[in-house]
């Protein structure tokens, strides 16, 4: 069993590249019995971050459009041409919600991951 003590948002777990499901609310535990093999196993946890954190991260890069206060002044040409942002930003919005100095929102895998093993006698299958 894999147990994720604390976390925010979504997390997808894979053991030996077999999906163990998506966790989005407590208890953050998955039964890994069906995917586990004798010996060394590889556990992968993919965590989704919050959208505001991505926007705040992009604010660290140079601007790629013009603003009229918090509203977009005009559609940038790179967007109209279907090209990526010339400054390397990954996001685009028509409203300026966040600044580079805004604090990030607590998100992701926030506590320890614990792996537990259990031995079952014949006829018993509980975790």
Coordinates of C-alpha atoms in Angstrom, one line a residue:
X1 CA 0.0 0.0 0.0
X2 CA 1.2 3.5 -0.8
X3 CA 0.1 6.2 1.5
X4 CA 0.5 9.9 0.8
X5 CA 0.4 11.8 4.1
X6 CA -0.6 15.2 2.8
X7 CA -1.3 16.7 -0.5
X8 CA -3.3 19.1 -2.5
X9 CA -5.0 18.8 -5.9
X10 CA -4.7 15.6 -8.0
X11 CA -2.1 12.9 -8.0
X12 CA -1.8 9.9 -10.2
X13 CA 0.2 6.9 -9.1
X14 CA 1.9 4.3 -11.2
X15 CA 3.8 1.2 -10.0
X16 CA 5.8 -0.6 -12.7
X17 CA 3.9 1.6 -15.1
X18 CA 0.5 0.2 -14.1
X19 CA -1.9 2.9 -13.0
X20 CA -3.0 2.7 -9.4
X21 CA -5.6 5.4 -9.9
X22 CA -6.1 9.1 -9.3
X23 CA -6.3 10.4 -5.8
X24 CA -8.1 13.7 -5.1
X25 CA -9.4 13.5 -1.6
X26 CA -8.4 11.8 1.7
X27 CA -7.5 9.1 2.5
X28 CA -4.7 9.4 0.0
X29 CA -4.0 5.6 -0.1
X30 CA -3.7 3.1 -3.0
X31 CA -3.5 -0.6 -2.9
X32 CA -0.5 -1.6 -5.0
X33 CA -0.8 -5.3 -4.6
X34 CA -1.9 -6.1 -8.2
X35 CA 1.1 -4.1 -9.7
X36 CA 3.8 -5.0 -7.3
X37 CA 6.4 -7.6 -8.3
X38 CA 9.0 -9.4 -6.2
X39 CA 12.2 -7.4 -5.9
X40 CA 12.7 -3.7 -6.8
X41 CA 9.6 -1.8 -8.0
X42 CA 9.4 1.7 -9.5
X43 CA 6.8 4.0 -8.0
X44 CA 5.9 7.1 -10.1
X45 CA 3.7 9.9 -8.6
X46 CA 2.5 12.6 -11.0
X47 CA 1.1 15.6 -9.2
X48 CA -1.0 18.4 -10.6
X49 CA -0.2 21.9 -9.6
X50 CA -2.6 24.8 -9.3
X51 CA -3.3 27.0 -12.3
X52 CA -2.6 30.2 -10.4
X53 CA 0.9 28.9 -9.6
X54 CA 1.6 28.4 -13.3
X55 CA 0.4 31.9 -14.0
X56 CA 2.6 33.3 -11.3
X57 CA 5.5 31.3 -12.7
X58 CA 4.9 32.8 -16.1
X59 CA 4.9 36.3 -14.6
X60 CA 8.6 35.8 -13.9
X61 CA 9.2 36.0 -17.7
X62 CA 9.0 39.2 -19.8
X63 CA 5.6 40.3 -20.9
X64 CA 4.3 38.9 -24.2
X65 CA 1.3 41.3 -24.6
X66 CA 0.1 44.7 -23.7
X67 CA -2.3 45.4 -20.8
X68 CA -4.8 48.2 -20.2
X69 CA -4.8 48.0 -16.4
X70 CA -5.8 44.4 -15.7
X71 CA -7.5 43.8 -19.1
X72 CA -5.8 42.8 -22.3
X73 CA -5.3 45.8 -24.5
X74 CA -5.2 43.8 -27.8
X75 CA -4.7 40.3 -29.0
X76 CA -1.0 39.7 -29.4
X77 CA 0.2 39.0 -33.0
X78 CA 2.0 35.8 -32.0
X79 CA -1.3 34.4 -30.7
X80 CA -3.2 35.5 -33.8
X81 CA -0.6 33.7 -35.9
X82 CA -0.9 30.5 -33.9
X83 CA 2.7 30.6 -32.6
X84 CA 4.0 30.1 -29.1
X85 CA 4.8 33.0 -26.9
X86 CA 8.1 34.6 -27.9
X87 CA 9.1 35.0 -24.2
X88 CA 8.6 31.3 -23.3
X89 CA 5.4 31.7 -21.3
X90 CA 3.2 28.6 -21.2
X91 CA 0.0 30.4 -20.3
X92 CA -2.2 33.2 -21.8
X93 CA -5.2 34.9 -20.3
X94 CA -7.2 38.0 -21.2
X95 CA -7.2 39.2 -17.6
X96 CA -4.1 40.0 -15.5
X97 CA -5.0 38.0 -12.3
X98 CA -1.5 37.6 -10.8
X99 CA 1.8 39.4 -10.5
X100 CA 5.3 38.0 -10.2
X101 CA 5.4 39.0 -6.6
X102 CA 2.2 37.1 -5.6
X103 CA 3.0 34.1 -3.2
X104 CA 2.5 30.7 -4.6
X105 CA -0.4 28.7 -3.3
X106 CA 0.5 25.6 -1.3
X107 CA 0.1 22.8 -3.8
X108 CA 1.4 19.3 -4.7
X109 CA 2.7 16.5 -2.6
X110 CA 3.3 18.0 0.8
X111 CA 4.1 15.2 3.1
X112 CA 6.0 11.9 3.2
X113 CA 5.1 8.9 1.0
X114 CA 4.9 5.7 3.0
X115 CA 5.1 2.2 1.5
X116 CA 3.7 -0.6 3.6
X117 CA 3.8 -4.3 3.1
X118 CA 1.4 -6.8 4.5
X119 CA 1.4 -10.6 4.7
X120 CA -2.0 -12.3 4.2
X121 CA -2.9 -15.8 5.1
X122 CA -5.0 -17.9 2.8
X123 CA -8.6 -16.6 2.5
X124 CA -7.8 -13.2 3.9
X125 CA -7.3 -10.2 1.7
X126 CA -7.5 -6.9 3.6
X127 CA -5.3 -3.9 3.8

